[in-house]
């Protein structure tokens, strides 16, 4: 919600990310991260954004702030806390998906190595005078040759990735 609003209002004011960044005394990448939802501005920065874009903070956050709330910073802080919680949940989900993908990749590599070892390169005994068998045999050999050289590197990278993406307590 916040990310779309910042981008939409910035564009409606005819400002580029660079121009908005200069007005807010931040780097352009910061604006980009806000608009992609990778980070959120703190409450003071949110007020600065609203001043530069000449838009109420409530509009940036996507809804009007209740009248009974006296302290705008408190309201903004509550909204940012919710947004930060959502970002944290998305980051955690992404971490879990990557973690399980790496585990699956390791399992596939182990299974493929097992199949290659058990098959004992049966295609080497084929009669290569038949062009179709020769073509298939050469392709099997190329696959096996590349797999045996590249898979261990991918496997080690995956193991490292599994440890880096595991849930920390």
PDB file of C-alpha atoms in Angstrom:
ATOM      1  CA  UNK A   1       0.000   0.000   0.000  1.00  0.00           C
ATOM      2  CA  UNK A   2       2.675   2.499   1.052  1.00  0.00           C
ATOM      3  CA  UNK A   3       5.000   1.513  -1.764  1.00  0.00           C
ATOM      4  CA  UNK A   4       2.347   2.020  -4.459  1.00  0.00           C
ATOM      5  CA  UNK A   5       1.218   5.322  -2.948  1.00  0.00           C
ATOM      6  CA  UNK A   6       4.719   6.794  -2.828  1.00  0.00           C
ATOM      7  CA  UNK A   7       5.346   5.813  -6.438  1.00  0.00           C
ATOM      8  CA  UNK A   8       1.951   6.993  -7.701  1.00  0.00           C
ATOM      9  CA  UNK A   9       2.070  10.354  -5.919  1.00  0.00           C
ATOM     10  CA  UNK A  10       5.724  10.920  -6.915  1.00  0.00           C
ATOM     11  CA  UNK A  11       4.851  10.313 -10.568  1.00  0.00           C
ATOM     12  CA  UNK A  12       1.725  12.482 -10.366  1.00  0.00           C
ATOM     13  CA  UNK A  13       3.925  15.341  -9.099  1.00  0.00           C
ATOM     14  CA  UNK A  14       6.268  14.764 -12.068  1.00  0.00           C
ATOM     15  CA  UNK A  15       9.244  13.820  -9.913  1.00  0.00           C
ATOM     16  CA  UNK A  16      11.808  11.179 -10.761  1.00  0.00           C
ATOM     17  CA  UNK A  17      13.238   8.945  -8.032  1.00  0.00           C
ATOM     18  CA  UNK A  18      16.457  10.959  -8.225  1.00  0.00           C
ATOM     19  CA  UNK A  19      14.647  14.294  -7.799  1.00  0.00           C
ATOM     20  CA  UNK A  20      12.672  13.010  -4.817  1.00  0.00           C
ATOM     21  CA  UNK A  21      15.837  11.570  -3.309  1.00  0.00           C
ATOM     22  CA  UNK A  22      17.598  14.929  -3.592  1.00  0.00           C
ATOM     23  CA  UNK A  23      14.676  16.712  -1.897  1.00  0.00           C
ATOM     24  CA  UNK A  24      14.712  14.167   0.942  1.00  0.00           C
ATOM     25  CA  UNK A  25      18.533  14.046   1.233  1.00  0.00           C
ATOM     26  CA  UNK A  26      18.688  10.303   0.573  1.00  0.00           C
ATOM     27  CA  UNK A  27      20.145   8.241  -2.274  1.00  0.00           C
ATOM     28  CA  UNK A  28      17.980   7.199  -5.216  1.00  0.00           C
ATOM     29  CA  UNK A  29      18.295   3.527  -4.201  1.00  0.00           C
ATOM     30  CA  UNK A  30      16.462   4.335  -0.965  1.00  0.00           C
ATOM     31  CA  UNK A  31      13.478   5.638  -2.934  1.00  0.00           C
ATOM     32  CA  UNK A  32      13.632   2.566  -5.152  1.00  0.00           C
ATOM     33  CA  UNK A  33      13.613   0.249  -2.115  1.00  0.00           C
ATOM     34  CA  UNK A  34      10.589   2.054  -0.670  1.00  0.00           C
ATOM     35  CA  UNK A  35       8.724   1.777  -3.965  1.00  0.00           C
ATOM     36  CA  UNK A  36       9.588  -1.922  -4.300  1.00  0.00           C
ATOM     37  CA  UNK A  37       8.505  -2.632  -0.740  1.00  0.00           C
ATOM     38  CA  UNK A  38      11.978  -3.832   0.281  1.00  0.00           C
ATOM     39  CA  UNK A  39      12.132  -1.300   3.104  1.00  0.00           C
ATOM     40  CA  UNK A  40       9.968   1.393   4.639  1.00  0.00           C
ATOM     41  CA  UNK A  41      10.792   4.925   5.716  1.00  0.00           C
ATOM     42  CA  UNK A  42      10.819   5.701   9.427  1.00  0.00           C
ATOM     43  CA  UNK A  43       8.147   7.986  10.883  1.00  0.00           C
ATOM     44  CA  UNK A  44      10.220  11.178  10.591  1.00  0.00           C
ATOM     45  CA  UNK A  45      11.085  10.401   6.971  1.00  0.00           C
ATOM     46  CA  UNK A  46       7.435   9.640   6.253  1.00  0.00           C
ATOM     47  CA  UNK A  47       6.544  13.129   7.439  1.00  0.00           C
ATOM     48  CA  UNK A  48       9.288  14.575   5.230  1.00  0.00           C
ATOM     49  CA  UNK A  49       7.954  12.612   2.250  1.00  0.00           C
ATOM     50  CA  UNK A  50       4.450  13.918   2.902  1.00  0.00           C
ATOM     51  CA  UNK A  51       5.771  17.492   3.032  1.00  0.00           C
ATOM     52  CA  UNK A  52       7.798  17.150  -0.183  1.00  0.00           C
ATOM     53  CA  UNK A  53       4.934  15.469  -2.032  1.00  0.00           C
ATOM     54  CA  UNK A  54       2.433  17.876  -0.460  1.00  0.00           C
ATOM     55  CA  UNK A  55       0.289  14.919   0.565  1.00  0.00           C
ATOM     56  CA  UNK A  56      -1.033  13.966   4.005  1.00  0.00           C
ATOM     57  CA  UNK A  57       0.690  11.062   5.714  1.00  0.00           C
ATOM     58  CA  UNK A  58      -2.681   9.322   5.920  1.00  0.00           C
ATOM     59  CA  UNK A  59      -2.893   9.349   2.113  1.00  0.00           C
ATOM     60  CA  UNK A  60       0.600   7.856   1.852  1.00  0.00           C
ATOM     61  CA  UNK A  61      -0.415   5.096   4.247  1.00  0.00           C
ATOM     62  CA  UNK A  62      -3.579   4.469   2.292  1.00  0.00           C
ATOM     63  CA  UNK A  63      -6.275   5.453   4.745  1.00  0.00           C
ATOM     64  CA  UNK A  64      -7.404   8.379   6.794  1.00  0.00           C
ATOM     65  CA  UNK A  65      -6.201   8.621  10.349  1.00  0.00           C
ATOM     66  CA  UNK A  66      -8.878   8.606  13.027  1.00  0.00           C
ATOM     67  CA  UNK A  67      -9.632  11.966  14.616  1.00  0.00           C
ATOM     68  CA  UNK A  68      -9.322  10.686  18.181  1.00  0.00           C
ATOM     69  CA  UNK A  69      -5.612   9.959  17.685  1.00  0.00           C
ATOM     70  CA  UNK A  70      -3.777  13.001  19.014  1.00  0.00           C
ATOM     71  CA  UNK A  71      -0.190  12.079  18.277  1.00  0.00           C
ATOM     72  CA  UNK A  72       0.436  11.697  14.549  1.00  0.00           C
ATOM     73  CA  UNK A  73       3.851  10.136  15.162  1.00  0.00           C
ATOM     74  CA  UNK A  74       2.252   7.435  17.308  1.00  0.00           C
ATOM     75  CA  UNK A  75      -0.235   6.605  14.548  1.00  0.00           C
ATOM     76  CA  UNK A  76       2.487   6.574  11.919  1.00  0.00           C
ATOM     77  CA  UNK A  77       4.632   4.369  14.137  1.00  0.00           C
ATOM     78  CA  UNK A  78       1.777   1.878  14.493  1.00  0.00           C
ATOM     79  CA  UNK A  79       1.292   1.776  10.720  1.00  0.00           C
ATOM     80  CA  UNK A  80       5.006   1.352  10.110  1.00  0.00           C
ATOM     81  CA  UNK A  81       5.122  -1.426  12.680  1.00  0.00           C
ATOM     82  CA  UNK A  82       2.413  -3.277  10.746  1.00  0.00           C
ATOM     83  CA  UNK A  83       4.257  -2.715   7.470  1.00  0.00           C
ATOM     84  CA  UNK A  84       7.533  -3.905   9.023  1.00  0.00           C
ATOM     85  CA  UNK A  85       5.781  -7.014  10.336  1.00  0.00           C
ATOM     86  CA  UNK A  86       4.424  -7.746   6.847  1.00  0.00           C
ATOM     87  CA  UNK A  87       7.888  -7.241   5.312  1.00  0.00           C
ATOM     88  CA  UNK A  88       9.365  -9.547   7.928  1.00  0.00           C
ATOM     89  CA  UNK A  89       6.781 -12.233   7.149  1.00  0.00           C
ATOM     90  CA  UNK A  90       7.470 -11.942   3.399  1.00  0.00           C
ATOM     91  CA  UNK A  91      11.216 -12.173   4.042  1.00  0.00           C
ATOM     92  CA  UNK A  92      10.716 -15.232   6.243  1.00  0.00           C
ATOM     93  CA  UNK A  93       8.553 -16.921   3.598  1.00  0.00           C
ATOM     94  CA  UNK A  94      11.152 -16.168   0.914  1.00  0.00           C
ATOM     95  CA  UNK A  95      13.877 -17.610   3.159  1.00  0.00           C
ATOM     96  CA  UNK A  96      11.851 -20.809   3.704  1.00  0.00           C
ATOM     97  CA  UNK A  97      11.202 -21.233  -0.026  1.00  0.00           C
ATOM     98  CA  UNK A  98      14.895 -20.807  -0.853  1.00  0.00           C
ATOM     99  CA  UNK A  99      15.875 -23.142   1.982  1.00  0.00           C
ATOM    100  CA  UNK A 100      13.597 -25.957   0.786  1.00  0.00           C
ATOM    101  CA  UNK A 101      14.567 -25.378  -2.859  1.00  0.00           C
ATOM    102  CA  UNK A 102      18.237 -25.855  -1.914  1.00  0.00           C
ATOM    103  CA  UNK A 103      17.408 -29.032   0.004  1.00  0.00           C
ATOM    104  CA  UNK A 104      15.500 -30.329  -3.049  1.00  0.00           C
ATOM    105  CA  UNK A 105      18.424 -29.415  -5.313  1.00  0.00           C
ATOM    106  CA  UNK A 106      20.822 -31.383  -3.085  1.00  0.00           C
ATOM    107  CA  UNK A 107      18.487 -34.382  -3.154  1.00  0.00           C
ATOM    108  CA  UNK A 108      18.241 -34.241  -6.958  1.00  0.00           C
ATOM    109  CA  UNK A 109      22.031 -34.088  -7.275  1.00  0.00           C
ATOM    110  CA  UNK A 110      22.447 -37.067  -4.942  1.00  0.00           C
ATOM    111  CA  UNK A 111      19.833 -39.066  -6.869  1.00  0.00           C
ATOM    112  CA  UNK A 112      21.428 -38.164 -10.213  1.00  0.00           C
ATOM    113  CA  UNK A 113      24.878 -39.208  -8.969  1.00  0.00           C
ATOM    114  CA  UNK A 114      23.428 -42.474  -7.685  1.00  0.00           C
ATOM    115  CA  UNK A 115      21.789 -43.183 -11.041  1.00  0.00           C
ATOM    116  CA  UNK A 116      25.016 -42.391 -12.900  1.00  0.00           C
ATOM    117  CA  UNK A 117      27.054 -44.646 -10.625  1.00  0.00           C
ATOM    118  CA  UNK A 118      24.564 -47.526 -10.828  1.00  0.00           C
ATOM    119  CA  UNK A 119      24.159 -47.224 -14.609  1.00  0.00           C
ATOM    120  CA  UNK A 120      27.928 -47.596 -14.973  1.00  0.00           C
ATOM    121  CA  UNK A 121      27.790 -45.677 -18.290  1.00  0.00           C
ATOM    122  CA  UNK A 122      26.022 -48.454 -20.196  1.00  0.00           C
ATOM    123  CA  UNK A 123      25.941 -46.316 -23.329  1.00  0.00           C
ATOM    124  CA  UNK A 124      29.692 -46.841 -23.739  1.00  0.00           C
ATOM    125  CA  UNK A 125      29.012 -50.435 -24.852  1.00  0.00           C
ATOM    126  CA  UNK A 126      26.598 -49.366 -27.588  1.00  0.00           C
ATOM    127  CA  UNK A 127      27.262 -49.938 -31.277  1.00  0.00           C
ATOM    128  CA  UNK A 128      27.964 -46.420 -32.522  1.00  0.00           C
ATOM    129  CA  UNK A 129      27.677 -47.330 -36.202  1.00  0.00           C
ATOM    130  CA  UNK A 130      23.979 -46.410 -35.974  1.00  0.00           C
ATOM    131  CA  UNK A 131      23.850 -42.564 -36.218  1.00  0.00           C
ATOM    132  CA  UNK A 132      20.902 -42.241 -33.814  1.00  0.00           C
ATOM    133  CA  UNK A 133      22.635 -44.303 -31.121  1.00  0.00           C
ATOM    134  CA  UNK A 134      25.847 -42.391 -31.702  1.00  0.00           C
ATOM    135  CA  UNK A 135      24.039 -39.071 -31.275  1.00  0.00           C
ATOM    136  CA  UNK A 136      22.254 -40.217 -28.102  1.00  0.00           C
ATOM    137  CA  UNK A 137      25.427 -41.786 -26.688  1.00  0.00           C
ATOM    138  CA  UNK A 138      27.485 -38.651 -27.280  1.00  0.00           C
ATOM    139  CA  UNK A 139      24.795 -36.515 -25.632  1.00  0.00           C
ATOM    140  CA  UNK A 140      24.677 -38.848 -22.610  1.00  0.00           C
ATOM    141  CA  UNK A 141      28.440 -38.647 -22.374  1.00  0.00           C
ATOM    142  CA  UNK A 142      28.408 -34.823 -22.582  1.00  0.00           C
ATOM    143  CA  UNK A 143      25.685 -34.644 -19.910  1.00  0.00           C
ATOM    144  CA  UNK A 144      27.595 -37.016 -17.634  1.00  0.00           C
ATOM    145  CA  UNK A 145      30.885 -35.201 -18.177  1.00  0.00           C
ATOM    146  CA  UNK A 146      29.359 -31.783 -17.406  1.00  0.00           C
ATOM    147  CA  UNK A 147      27.283 -33.081 -14.496  1.00  0.00           C
ATOM    148  CA  UNK A 148      30.255 -34.738 -12.779  1.00  0.00           C
ATOM    149  CA  UNK A 149      32.227 -31.495 -12.996  1.00  0.00           C
ATOM    150  CA  UNK A 150      29.531 -28.919 -12.209  1.00  0.00           C
ATOM    151  CA  UNK A 151      27.214 -30.756  -9.780  1.00  0.00           C
ATOM    152  CA  UNK A 152      29.736 -30.915  -6.898  1.00  0.00           C
ATOM    153  CA  UNK A 153      30.135 -27.134  -7.031  1.00  0.00           C
ATOM    154  CA  UNK A 154      26.360 -26.636  -7.079  1.00  0.00           C
ATOM    155  CA  UNK A 155      26.009 -29.197  -4.268  1.00  0.00           C
ATOM    156  CA  UNK A 156      28.574 -27.402  -2.070  1.00  0.00           C
ATOM    157  CA  UNK A 157      26.932 -24.039  -2.798  1.00  0.00           C
ATOM    158  CA  UNK A 158      23.543 -25.518  -1.917  1.00  0.00           C
ATOM    159  CA  UNK A 159      24.850 -26.939   1.373  1.00  0.00           C
ATOM    160  CA  UNK A 160      26.272 -23.524   2.268  1.00  0.00           C
ATOM    161  CA  UNK A 161      22.964 -21.921   1.242  1.00  0.00           C
ATOM    162  CA  UNK A 162      21.016 -24.372   3.417  1.00  0.00           C
ATOM    163  CA  UNK A 163      23.061 -23.364   6.448  1.00  0.00           C
ATOM    164  CA  UNK A 164      22.730 -19.667   5.635  1.00  0.00           C
ATOM    165  CA  UNK A 165      18.947 -19.863   5.171  1.00  0.00           C
ATOM    166  CA  UNK A 166      18.146 -22.056   8.152  1.00  0.00           C
ATOM    167  CA  UNK A 167      15.927 -20.544  10.815  1.00  0.00           C
ATOM    168  CA  UNK A 168      17.950 -18.925  13.521  1.00  0.00           C
ATOM    169  CA  UNK A 169      16.694 -19.265  17.053  1.00  0.00           C
TER     170      UNK A 169
END
